[in-house]
Coordinates of C-alpha atoms in Angstrom, one line a residue:
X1364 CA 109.5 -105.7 -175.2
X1365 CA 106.8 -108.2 -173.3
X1366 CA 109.7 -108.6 -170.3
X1367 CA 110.3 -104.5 -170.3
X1368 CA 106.7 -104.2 -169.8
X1369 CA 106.3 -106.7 -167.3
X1370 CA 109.2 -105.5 -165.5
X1371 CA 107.6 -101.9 -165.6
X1372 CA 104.5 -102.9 -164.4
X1373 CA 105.8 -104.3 -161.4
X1374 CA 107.5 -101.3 -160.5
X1375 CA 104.5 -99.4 -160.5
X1376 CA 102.9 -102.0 -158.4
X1377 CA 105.5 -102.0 -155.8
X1378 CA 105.7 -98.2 -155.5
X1379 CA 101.8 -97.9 -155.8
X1380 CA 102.0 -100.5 -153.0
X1381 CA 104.4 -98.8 -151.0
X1382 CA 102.5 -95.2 -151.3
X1383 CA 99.7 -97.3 -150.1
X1384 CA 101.1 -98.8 -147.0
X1385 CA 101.8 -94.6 -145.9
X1386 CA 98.1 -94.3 -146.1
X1387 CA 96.4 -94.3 -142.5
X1388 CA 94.4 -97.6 -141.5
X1389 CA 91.3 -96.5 -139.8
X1390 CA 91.3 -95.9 -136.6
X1391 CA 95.1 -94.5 -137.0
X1392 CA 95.0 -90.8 -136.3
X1393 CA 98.0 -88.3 -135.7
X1394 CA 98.0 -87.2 -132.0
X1395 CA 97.7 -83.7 -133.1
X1396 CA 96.3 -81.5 -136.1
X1397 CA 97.9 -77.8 -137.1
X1398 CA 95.9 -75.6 -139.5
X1399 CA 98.1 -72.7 -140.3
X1400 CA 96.5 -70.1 -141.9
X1401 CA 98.1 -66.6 -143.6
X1402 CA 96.4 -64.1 -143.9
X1403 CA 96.6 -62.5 -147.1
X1404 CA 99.4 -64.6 -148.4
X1405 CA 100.0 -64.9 -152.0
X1406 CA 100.9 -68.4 -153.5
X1407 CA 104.2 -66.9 -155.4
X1408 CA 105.7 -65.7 -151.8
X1409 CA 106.4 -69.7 -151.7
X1410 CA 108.6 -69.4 -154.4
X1411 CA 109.8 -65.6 -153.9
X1412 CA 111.1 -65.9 -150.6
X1413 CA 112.6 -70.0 -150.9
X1414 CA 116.2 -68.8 -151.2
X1415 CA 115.9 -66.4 -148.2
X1416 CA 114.1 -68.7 -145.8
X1417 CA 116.0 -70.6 -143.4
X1418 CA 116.0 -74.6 -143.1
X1419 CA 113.4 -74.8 -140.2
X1420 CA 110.3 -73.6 -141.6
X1421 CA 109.2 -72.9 -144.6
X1422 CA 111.7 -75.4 -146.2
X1423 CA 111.0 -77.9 -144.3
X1424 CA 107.0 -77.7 -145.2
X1425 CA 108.2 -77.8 -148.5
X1426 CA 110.5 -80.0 -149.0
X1427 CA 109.3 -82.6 -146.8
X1428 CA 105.6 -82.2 -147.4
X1429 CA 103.3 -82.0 -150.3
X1430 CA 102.6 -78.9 -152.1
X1431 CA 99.3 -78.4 -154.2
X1432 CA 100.3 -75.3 -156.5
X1433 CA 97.6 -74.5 -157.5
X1434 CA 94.9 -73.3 -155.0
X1435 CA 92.1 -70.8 -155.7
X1436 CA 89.4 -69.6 -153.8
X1437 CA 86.4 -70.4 -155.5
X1438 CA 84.2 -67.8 -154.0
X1439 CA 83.5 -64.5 -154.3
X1440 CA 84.4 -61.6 -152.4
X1441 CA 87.9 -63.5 -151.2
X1442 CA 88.2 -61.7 -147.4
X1443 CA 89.6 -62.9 -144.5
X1444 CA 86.6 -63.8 -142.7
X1445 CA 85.2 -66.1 -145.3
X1446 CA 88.4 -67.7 -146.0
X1447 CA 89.2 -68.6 -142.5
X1448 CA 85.8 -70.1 -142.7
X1449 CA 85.9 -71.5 -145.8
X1450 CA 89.1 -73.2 -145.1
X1451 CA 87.6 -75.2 -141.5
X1452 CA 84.1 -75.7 -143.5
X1453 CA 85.4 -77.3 -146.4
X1454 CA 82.0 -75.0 -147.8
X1455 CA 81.3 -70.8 -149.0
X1456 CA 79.2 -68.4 -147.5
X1457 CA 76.0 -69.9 -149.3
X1458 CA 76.0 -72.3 -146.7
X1459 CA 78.2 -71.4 -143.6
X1460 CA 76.7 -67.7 -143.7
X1461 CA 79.8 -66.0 -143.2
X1462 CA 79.5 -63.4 -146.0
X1463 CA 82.2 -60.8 -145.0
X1464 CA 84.5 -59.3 -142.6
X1465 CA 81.1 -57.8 -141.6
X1466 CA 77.3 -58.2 -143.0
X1467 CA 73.7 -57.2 -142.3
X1468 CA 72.0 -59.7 -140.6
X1469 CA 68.3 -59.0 -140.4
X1470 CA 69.1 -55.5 -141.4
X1471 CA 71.5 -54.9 -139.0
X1472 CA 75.2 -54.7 -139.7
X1473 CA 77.4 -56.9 -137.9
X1474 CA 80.9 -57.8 -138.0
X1475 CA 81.5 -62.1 -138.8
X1476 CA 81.8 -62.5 -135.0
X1477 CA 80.2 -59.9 -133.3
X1478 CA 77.4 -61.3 -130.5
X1479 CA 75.9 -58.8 -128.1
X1480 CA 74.8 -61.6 -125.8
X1481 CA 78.2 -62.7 -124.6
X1482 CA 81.0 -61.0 -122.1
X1483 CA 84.7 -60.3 -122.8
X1484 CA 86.8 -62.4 -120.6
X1485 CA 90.6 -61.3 -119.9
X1486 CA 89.6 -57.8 -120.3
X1487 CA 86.8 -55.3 -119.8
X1488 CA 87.4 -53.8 -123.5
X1489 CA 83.5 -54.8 -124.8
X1490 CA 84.7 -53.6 -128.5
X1491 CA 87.0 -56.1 -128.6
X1492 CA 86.0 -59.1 -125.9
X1493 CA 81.6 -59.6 -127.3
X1494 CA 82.4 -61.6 -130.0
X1495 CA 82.0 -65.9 -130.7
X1496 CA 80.7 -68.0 -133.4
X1497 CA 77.3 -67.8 -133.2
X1498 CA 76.9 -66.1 -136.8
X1499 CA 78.9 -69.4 -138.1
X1500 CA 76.1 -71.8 -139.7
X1501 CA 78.2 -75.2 -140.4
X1502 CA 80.4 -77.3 -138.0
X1503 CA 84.6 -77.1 -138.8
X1504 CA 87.3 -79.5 -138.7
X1505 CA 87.0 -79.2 -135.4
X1506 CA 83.2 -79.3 -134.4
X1507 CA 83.2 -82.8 -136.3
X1508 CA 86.3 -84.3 -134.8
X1509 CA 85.0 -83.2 -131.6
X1510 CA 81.6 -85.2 -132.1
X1511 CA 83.6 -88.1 -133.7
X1512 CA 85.2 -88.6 -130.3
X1513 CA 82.3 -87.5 -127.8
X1514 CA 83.8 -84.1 -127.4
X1515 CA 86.9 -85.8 -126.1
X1516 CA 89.2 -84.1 -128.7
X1517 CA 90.8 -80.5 -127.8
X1518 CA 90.1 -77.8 -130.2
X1519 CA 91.8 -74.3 -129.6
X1520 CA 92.2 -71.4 -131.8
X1521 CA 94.8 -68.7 -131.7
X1522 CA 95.3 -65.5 -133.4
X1523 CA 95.2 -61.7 -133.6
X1524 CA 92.3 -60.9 -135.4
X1525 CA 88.6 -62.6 -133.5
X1526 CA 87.4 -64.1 -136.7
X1527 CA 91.1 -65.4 -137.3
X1528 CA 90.8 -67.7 -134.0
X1529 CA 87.3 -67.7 -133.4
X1530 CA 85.9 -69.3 -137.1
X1531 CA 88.3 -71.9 -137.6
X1532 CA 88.2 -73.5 -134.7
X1533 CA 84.3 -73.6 -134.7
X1534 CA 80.8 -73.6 -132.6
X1535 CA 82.1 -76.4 -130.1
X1536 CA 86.0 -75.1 -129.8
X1537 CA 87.4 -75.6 -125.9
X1538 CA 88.5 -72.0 -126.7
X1539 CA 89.4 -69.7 -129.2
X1540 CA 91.7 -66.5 -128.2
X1541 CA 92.6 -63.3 -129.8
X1542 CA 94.7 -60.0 -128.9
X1543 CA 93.1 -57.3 -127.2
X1544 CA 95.0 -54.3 -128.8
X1545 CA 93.9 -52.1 -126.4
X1546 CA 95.6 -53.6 -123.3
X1547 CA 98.2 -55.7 -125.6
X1548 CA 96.8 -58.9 -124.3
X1549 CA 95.0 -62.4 -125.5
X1550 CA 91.6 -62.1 -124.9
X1551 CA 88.3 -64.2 -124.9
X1552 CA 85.0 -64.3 -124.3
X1553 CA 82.1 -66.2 -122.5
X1554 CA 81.2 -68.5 -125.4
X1555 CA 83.9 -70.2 -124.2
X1556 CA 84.5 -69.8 -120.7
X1557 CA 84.1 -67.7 -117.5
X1558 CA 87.9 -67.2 -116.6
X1559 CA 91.3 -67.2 -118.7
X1560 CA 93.0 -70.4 -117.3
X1561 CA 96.1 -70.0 -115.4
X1562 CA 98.4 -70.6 -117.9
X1563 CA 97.1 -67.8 -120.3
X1564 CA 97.0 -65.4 -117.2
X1565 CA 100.8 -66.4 -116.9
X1566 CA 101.3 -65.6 -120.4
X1567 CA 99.8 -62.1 -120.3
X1568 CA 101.3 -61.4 -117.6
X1569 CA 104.5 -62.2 -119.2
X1570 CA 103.3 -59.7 -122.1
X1571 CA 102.8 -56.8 -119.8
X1572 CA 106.9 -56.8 -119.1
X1573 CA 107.9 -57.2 -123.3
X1574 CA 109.6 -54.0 -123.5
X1575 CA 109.9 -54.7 -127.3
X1576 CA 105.8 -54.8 -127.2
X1577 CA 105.1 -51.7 -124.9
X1578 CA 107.4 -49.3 -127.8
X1579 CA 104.3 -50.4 -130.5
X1580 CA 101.5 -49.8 -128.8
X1581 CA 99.1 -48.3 -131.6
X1582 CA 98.7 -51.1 -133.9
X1583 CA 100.8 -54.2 -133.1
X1584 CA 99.5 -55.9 -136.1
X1585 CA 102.5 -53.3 -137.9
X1586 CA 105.1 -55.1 -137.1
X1587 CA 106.4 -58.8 -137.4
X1588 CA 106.7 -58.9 -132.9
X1589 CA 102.9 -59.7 -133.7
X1590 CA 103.2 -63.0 -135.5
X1591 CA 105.9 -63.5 -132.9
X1592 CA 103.4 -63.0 -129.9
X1593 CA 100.6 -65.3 -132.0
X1594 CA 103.0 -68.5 -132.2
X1595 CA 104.3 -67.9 -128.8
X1596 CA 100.7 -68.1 -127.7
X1597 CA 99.8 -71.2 -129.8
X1598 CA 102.4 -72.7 -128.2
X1599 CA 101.5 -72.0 -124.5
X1600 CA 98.2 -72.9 -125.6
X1601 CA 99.3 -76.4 -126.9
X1602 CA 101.3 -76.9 -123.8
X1603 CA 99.0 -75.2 -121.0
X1604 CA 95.9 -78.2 -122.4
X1605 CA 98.4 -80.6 -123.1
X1606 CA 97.3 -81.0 -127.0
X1607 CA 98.7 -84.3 -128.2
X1608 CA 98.8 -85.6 -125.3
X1609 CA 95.4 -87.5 -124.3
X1610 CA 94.2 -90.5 -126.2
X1611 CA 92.7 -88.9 -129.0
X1612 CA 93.4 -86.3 -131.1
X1613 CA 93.6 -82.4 -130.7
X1614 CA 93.4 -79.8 -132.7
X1615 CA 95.4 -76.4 -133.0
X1616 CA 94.4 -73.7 -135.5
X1617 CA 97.0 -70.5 -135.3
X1618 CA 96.7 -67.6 -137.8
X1619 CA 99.2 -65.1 -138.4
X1620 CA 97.4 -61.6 -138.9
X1621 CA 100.0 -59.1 -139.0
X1622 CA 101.2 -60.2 -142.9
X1623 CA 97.9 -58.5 -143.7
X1624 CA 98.2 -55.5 -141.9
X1625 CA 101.3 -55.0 -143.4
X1626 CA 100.0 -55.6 -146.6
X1627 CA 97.3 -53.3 -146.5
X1628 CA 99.8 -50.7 -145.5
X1629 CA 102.8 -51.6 -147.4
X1630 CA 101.7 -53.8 -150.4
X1631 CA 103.0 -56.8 -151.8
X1632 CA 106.9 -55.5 -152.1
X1633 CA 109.1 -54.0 -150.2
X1634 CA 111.3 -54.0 -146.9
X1635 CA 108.3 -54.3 -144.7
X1636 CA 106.7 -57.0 -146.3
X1637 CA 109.8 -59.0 -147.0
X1638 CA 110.9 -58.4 -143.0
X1639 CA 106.9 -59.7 -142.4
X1640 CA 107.8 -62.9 -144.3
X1641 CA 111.2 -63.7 -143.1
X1642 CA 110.0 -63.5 -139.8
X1643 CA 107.4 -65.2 -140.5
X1644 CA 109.9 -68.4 -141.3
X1645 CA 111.4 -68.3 -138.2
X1646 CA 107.5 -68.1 -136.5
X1647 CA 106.5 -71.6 -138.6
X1648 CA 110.2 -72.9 -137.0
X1649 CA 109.2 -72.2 -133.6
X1650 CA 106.2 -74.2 -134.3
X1651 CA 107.5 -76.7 -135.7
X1652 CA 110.2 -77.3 -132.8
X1653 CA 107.5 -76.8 -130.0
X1654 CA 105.3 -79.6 -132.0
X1655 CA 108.3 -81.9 -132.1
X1656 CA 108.7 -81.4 -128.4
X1657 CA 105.3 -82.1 -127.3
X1658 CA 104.0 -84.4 -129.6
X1659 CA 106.9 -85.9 -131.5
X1660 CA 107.9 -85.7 -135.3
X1661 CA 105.9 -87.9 -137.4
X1662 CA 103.0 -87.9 -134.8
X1663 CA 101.2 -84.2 -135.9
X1664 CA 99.1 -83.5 -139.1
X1665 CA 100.2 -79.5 -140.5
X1666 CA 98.4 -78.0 -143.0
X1667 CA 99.2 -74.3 -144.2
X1668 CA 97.2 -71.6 -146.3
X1669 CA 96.4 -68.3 -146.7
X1670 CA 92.7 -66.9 -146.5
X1671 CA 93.3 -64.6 -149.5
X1672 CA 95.8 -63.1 -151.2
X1673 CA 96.6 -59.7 -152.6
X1674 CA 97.0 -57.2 -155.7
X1675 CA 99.7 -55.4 -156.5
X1676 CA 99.7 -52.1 -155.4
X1677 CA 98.4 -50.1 -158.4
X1678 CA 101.0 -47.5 -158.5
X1679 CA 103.4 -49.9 -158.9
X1680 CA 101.9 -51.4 -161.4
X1681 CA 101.2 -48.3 -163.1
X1682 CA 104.6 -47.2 -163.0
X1683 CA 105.9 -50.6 -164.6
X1684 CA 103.2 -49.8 -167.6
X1685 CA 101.0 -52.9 -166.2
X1686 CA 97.0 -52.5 -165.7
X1687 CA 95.7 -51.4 -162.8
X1688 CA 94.4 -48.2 -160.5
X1689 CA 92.3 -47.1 -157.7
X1690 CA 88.9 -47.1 -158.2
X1691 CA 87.2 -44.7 -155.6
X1692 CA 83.4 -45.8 -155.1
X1693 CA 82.5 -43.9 -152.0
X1694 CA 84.8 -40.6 -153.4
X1695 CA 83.6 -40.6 -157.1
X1696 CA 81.8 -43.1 -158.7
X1697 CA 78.8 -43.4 -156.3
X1698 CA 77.7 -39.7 -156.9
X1699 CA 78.0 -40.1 -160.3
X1700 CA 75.6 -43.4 -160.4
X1701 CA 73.0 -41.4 -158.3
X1702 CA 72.4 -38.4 -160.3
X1703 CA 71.6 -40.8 -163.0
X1704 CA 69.3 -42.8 -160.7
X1705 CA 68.1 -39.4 -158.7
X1706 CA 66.8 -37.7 -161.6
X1707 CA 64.9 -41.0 -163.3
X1708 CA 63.2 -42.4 -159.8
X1709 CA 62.9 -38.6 -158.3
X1710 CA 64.7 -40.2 -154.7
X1711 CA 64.6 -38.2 -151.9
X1712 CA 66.0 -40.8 -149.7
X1713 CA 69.5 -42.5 -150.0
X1714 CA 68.0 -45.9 -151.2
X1715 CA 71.7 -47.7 -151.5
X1716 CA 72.3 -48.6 -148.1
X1717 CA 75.9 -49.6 -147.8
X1718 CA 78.7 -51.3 -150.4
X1719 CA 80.9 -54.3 -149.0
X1720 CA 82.9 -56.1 -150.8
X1721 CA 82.0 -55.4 -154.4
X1722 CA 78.3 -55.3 -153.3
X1723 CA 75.6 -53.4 -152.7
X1724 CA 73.3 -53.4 -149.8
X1725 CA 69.5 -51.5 -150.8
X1726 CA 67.5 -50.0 -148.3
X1727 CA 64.5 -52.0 -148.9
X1728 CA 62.6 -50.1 -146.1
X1729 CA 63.5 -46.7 -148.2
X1730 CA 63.1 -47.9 -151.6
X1731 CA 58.9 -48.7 -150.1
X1732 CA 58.8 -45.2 -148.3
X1733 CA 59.6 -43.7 -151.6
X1734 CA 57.0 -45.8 -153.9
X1735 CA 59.7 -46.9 -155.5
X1736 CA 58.8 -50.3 -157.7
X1737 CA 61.9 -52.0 -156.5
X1738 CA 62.6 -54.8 -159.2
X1739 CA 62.6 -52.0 -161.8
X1740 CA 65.3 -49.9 -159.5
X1741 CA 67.8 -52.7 -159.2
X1742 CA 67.8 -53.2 -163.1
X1743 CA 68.7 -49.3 -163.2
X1744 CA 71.8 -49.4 -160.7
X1745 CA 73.0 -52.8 -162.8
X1746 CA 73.1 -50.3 -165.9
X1747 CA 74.9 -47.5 -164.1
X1748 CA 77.4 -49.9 -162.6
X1749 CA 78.1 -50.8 -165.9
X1750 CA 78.6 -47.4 -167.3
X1751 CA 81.3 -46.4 -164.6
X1752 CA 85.0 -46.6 -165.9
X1753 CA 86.8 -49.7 -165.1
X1754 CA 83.4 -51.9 -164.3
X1755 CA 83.8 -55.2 -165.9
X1756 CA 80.9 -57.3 -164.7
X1757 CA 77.4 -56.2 -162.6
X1758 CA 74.1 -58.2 -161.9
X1759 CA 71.4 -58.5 -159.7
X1760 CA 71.8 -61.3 -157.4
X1761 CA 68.0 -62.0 -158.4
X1762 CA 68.5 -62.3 -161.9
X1763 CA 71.8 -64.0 -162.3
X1764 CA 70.8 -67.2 -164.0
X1765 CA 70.4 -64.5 -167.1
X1766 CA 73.1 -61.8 -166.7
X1767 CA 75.4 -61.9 -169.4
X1768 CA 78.7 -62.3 -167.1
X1769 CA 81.2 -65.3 -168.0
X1770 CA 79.7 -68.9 -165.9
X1771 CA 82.6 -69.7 -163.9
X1772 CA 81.8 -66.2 -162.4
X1773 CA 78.3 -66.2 -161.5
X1774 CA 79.0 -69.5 -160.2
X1775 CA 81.9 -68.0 -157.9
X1776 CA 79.4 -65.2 -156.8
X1777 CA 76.8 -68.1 -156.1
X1778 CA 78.9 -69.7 -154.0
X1779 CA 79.5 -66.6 -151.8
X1780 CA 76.4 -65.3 -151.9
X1781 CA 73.6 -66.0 -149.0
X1782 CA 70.6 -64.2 -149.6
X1783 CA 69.8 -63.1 -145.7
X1784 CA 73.6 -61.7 -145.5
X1785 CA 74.9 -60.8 -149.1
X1786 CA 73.4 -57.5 -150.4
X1787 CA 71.8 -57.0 -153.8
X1788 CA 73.6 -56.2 -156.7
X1789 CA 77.6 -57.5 -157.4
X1790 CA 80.0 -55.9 -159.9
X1791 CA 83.6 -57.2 -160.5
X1792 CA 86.4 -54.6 -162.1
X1793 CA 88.9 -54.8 -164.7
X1794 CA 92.2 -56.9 -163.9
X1795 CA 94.4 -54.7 -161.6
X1796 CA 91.7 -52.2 -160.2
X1797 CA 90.4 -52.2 -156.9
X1798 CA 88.6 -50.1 -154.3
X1799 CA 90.8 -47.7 -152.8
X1800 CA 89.2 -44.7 -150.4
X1801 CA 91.7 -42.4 -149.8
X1802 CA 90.6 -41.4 -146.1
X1803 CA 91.4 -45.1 -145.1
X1804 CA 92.9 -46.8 -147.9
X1805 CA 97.1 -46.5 -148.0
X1806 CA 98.2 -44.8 -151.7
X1807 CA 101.6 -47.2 -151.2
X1808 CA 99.1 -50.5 -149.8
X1809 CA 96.9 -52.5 -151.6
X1810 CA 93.6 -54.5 -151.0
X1811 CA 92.0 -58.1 -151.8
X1812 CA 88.3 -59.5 -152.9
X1813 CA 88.2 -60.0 -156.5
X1814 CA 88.5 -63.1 -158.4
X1815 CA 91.7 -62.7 -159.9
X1816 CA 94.6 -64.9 -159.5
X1817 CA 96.1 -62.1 -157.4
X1818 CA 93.7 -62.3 -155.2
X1819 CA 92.7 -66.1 -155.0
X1820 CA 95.8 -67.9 -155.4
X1821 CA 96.5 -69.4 -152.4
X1822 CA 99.5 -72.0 -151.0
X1823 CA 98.6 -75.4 -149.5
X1824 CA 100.5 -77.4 -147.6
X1825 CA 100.3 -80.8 -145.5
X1826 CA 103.0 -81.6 -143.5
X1827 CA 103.7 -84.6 -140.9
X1828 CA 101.6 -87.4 -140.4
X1829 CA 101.1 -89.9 -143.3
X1830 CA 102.2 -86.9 -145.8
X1831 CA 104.6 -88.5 -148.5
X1832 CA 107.3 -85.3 -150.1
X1833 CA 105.8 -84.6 -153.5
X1834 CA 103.8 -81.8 -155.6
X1835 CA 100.7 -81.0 -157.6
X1836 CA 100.3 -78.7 -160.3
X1837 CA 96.3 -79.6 -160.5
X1838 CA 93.4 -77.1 -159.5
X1839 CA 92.1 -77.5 -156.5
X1840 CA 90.4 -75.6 -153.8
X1841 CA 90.4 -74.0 -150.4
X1842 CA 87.2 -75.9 -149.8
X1843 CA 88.9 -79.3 -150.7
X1844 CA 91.1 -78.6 -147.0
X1845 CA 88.9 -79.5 -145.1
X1846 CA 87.5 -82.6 -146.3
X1847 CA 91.0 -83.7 -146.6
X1848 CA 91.6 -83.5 -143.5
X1849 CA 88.4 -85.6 -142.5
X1850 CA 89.5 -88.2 -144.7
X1851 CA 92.7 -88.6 -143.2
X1852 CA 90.9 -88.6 -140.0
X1853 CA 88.3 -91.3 -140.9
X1854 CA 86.1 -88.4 -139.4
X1855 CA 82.9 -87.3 -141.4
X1856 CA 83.2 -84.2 -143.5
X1857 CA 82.0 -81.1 -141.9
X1858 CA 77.9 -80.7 -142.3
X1859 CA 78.1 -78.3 -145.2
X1860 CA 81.2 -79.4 -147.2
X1861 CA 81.5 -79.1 -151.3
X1862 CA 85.0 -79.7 -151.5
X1863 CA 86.4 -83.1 -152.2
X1864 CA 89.4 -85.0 -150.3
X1865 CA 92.4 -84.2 -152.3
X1866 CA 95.0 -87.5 -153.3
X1867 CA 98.5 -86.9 -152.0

């Protein structure tokens, strides 16, 4: 028994030693790092779509890298713009400031990466081009391996959507660049520079002849030729700045937009989401290939997650006797909270300002105009809220060390709430119901924001570099990425991370 133990502990000690010797020595870094981020990607897609996927991408992220299975945003509301964020920052909107796909900043509504004071370059659409990170309030991935080599390192993003490219790649990115829709082209803005560099002019010039492109011109985020575009553009990118190529290390962050369009329009089942997917392999192999090429295998760092995830569409699930439905705040339930609150504080004046995300904005200016003692008015819309149908949870941001709402919630809400940027009052609804309006909302689409598994689940996974094959069923968290990445780096975590470095 002695000589089986003895022989057993040796084992361990040789493998332990072995996993050991894969670990970087500092001052080893990969040539280049790869954050890949979904948008709205479920964690079960992994595992839906596996026997469909082709060798090249997915699989190989899988079976040759490590999977964490069990992901969750640990924020509330979970939205693109946060989880982008929240993903470079290793930190929620409590300290990085980005509270939504769009916010009030000193009362005025903004979207994450709206800035008045820059100039669209690559196009003269303003709409599109005025945007930057100047609303971001802590460094990225990127901002701190650009100090850790004297701004040395390379860090570009790439995507459809502005806050897609713009937020992950951080405050001191080379560049970030995103799609004007308008005139089908990758835009970006004076943050960055004063002129598109040569090779991206090449590239959109190259755009202007797609055929293919020109035939969907309203919305190109539709269809999976968008994701196509995105990784063709990473790629141009990584080649046009030679990433990988200098003596220190780069940094590439690509995210694929067009799975949430399609989500938001189709839902999480069907032909058009199952195309969005299975393109979406053959995207992450292109990748793959073109980081092979220019940097060599075994010399790049990947990482891959979603910002969010999704529900199920609720007729669906109605019609499959699950729970769920639409719950239609600006068509129905709004009215019937401010008779209620119309009647008992005699308001003259609209004194909810706007709701985003679960969460209401007051109009403080017309709450005074009206006399109105405000303290006592925000316990009155936390009691309507909580008579509507389908209204699980409601409290006052101001009072929610007391509000009777489970911990690990408040503490989600906590997390994502900043009290220049967030609104007032939160409320959380049953499992399965969402906001739906029908003016904008799709009846066959779904949504994302709550705290459900449907919605916060999340894949992560490293690939390349240093990363041993193997799985973990453990909870972690989309703010554990980016500290992760730091550690492997020997880099210091980014100036506002919570999240710890995971153990592969």
């Amino acid at each position: 028994m002695k000589r089986i133990l003895f022989v057993t502990f040796v084992l361990l000690s040789v493998l332990q030693l072995s996993a050991g010797n894969d670990r970087p020595k500092f001052g080893e870094r990969p040539k280049l790092v790869v954050g890949i981020v979904v948008d709205q990607m479920r964690w079960d897609y992994l595992s839906r779509y596996y026997d469909k996927f082709g060798e090249d991408g997915f699989h190989r992220l899988i079976d040759k890298g490590y999977s964490f299975d069990n992901c969750l945003i640990n924020y509330l509301p979970t939205v693109t713009a946060i989880g982008h964020t929240s993903a470079y920052t290793g930190t929620t909107p409590a300290f990085h400031g980005i509270c939504g796909n769009a916010f009030y900043i000193d009362g005025v509504k903004r979207s994450s990466c709206e800035d008045p004071n820059v100039m669209p370059v690559g196009t003269d659409n303003e709409k599109k081009g005025k945007a930057s990170p100047v609303n971001l309030l802590a460094s990225t991935i990127g901002d701190q391996l650009r100090l850790h080599t004297d701004f040395k390192s390379k860090v570009i993003g790439v995507s459809y959507k502005d806050r897609a490219s713009i937020l992950p790649a951080g405050r001191s990115a080379n560049a970030a660049y995103w799609i004007d829709t308008k005139n089908r082209q990758f835009i970006t803005s004076t943050w960055y520079m004063q002129e598109l560099p040569k090779w991206a002019q090449d590239f959109n010039a190259q755009l202007k002849k797609n055929k293919e492109l020109q035939k969907v011109i309203d919305d190109i985020g539709l269809y999976p030729i968008c994701g196509h575009i995105t990784a063709d553009m990473a790629i141009a990118a990584m080649k046009g700045e030679q990433l990988g190529k200098g003596e220190v290390t780069d940094m590439l962050c690509v995210s694929f937009s067009q799975t949430d369009v399609i989500g938001h329009k189709w839902s999480t089942r069907g032909e058009h989401t199952d195309e969005a997917y299975l393109e979406l392999d053959k995207d992450i192999a292109k990748l793959l290939k073109a980081f092979d090429e220019q940097v060599g295998e075994g010399n790049y760092l990947v990482f891959l997650t979603g910002d969010h995830a999704a529900a199920h569409n609720f007729k669906y699930m109605e019609d499959h006797k699950l729970n769920g439905g639409a719950w239609k705040w600006e068509e129905v339930y709004i009215e019937e909270a401010m008779r209620s609150l119309t009647a008992k504080f005699n308001i003259t004046k609209n004194v909810i300002k706007d709701c985003l995300d679960y969460r209401l904005v007051l109009d403080k200016e017309a709450i005074r105009e009206q006399g109105i003692d405000e303290q006592t008015l925000r316990d009155a819309i936390v009691e309507e809220l909580l008579k509507l149908p389908h209204v699980a949870f409601a409290f006052d941001f101001k009072k929610a060390a007391t509000a009777p709402v489970p911990e690990f919630l408040k503490e989600r809400a906590l997390k994502g709430y900043h009290h220049d940027r967030s609104g007032d009052i939160i409320f959380m609804l049953e499992p399965g119901w969402y906001g739906f309006n029908s003016k904008w909302s799709s009846p066959v689409g779904t949504t994302h924001g709550e705290w459900n598994p449907y919605d916060a689940h999340i894949p992560l996974l490293f690939y390349g570099w240093k990363i041993s094959h193997g799985s973990s069923p453990s909870e972690v968290h989309i703010t554990d990425i980016a500290p992760t990445v730091c550690s492997l780096l020997h880099i210091q975590q980014p100036n506002a991370c919570i999240g710890v470095a995971l153990d592969f």
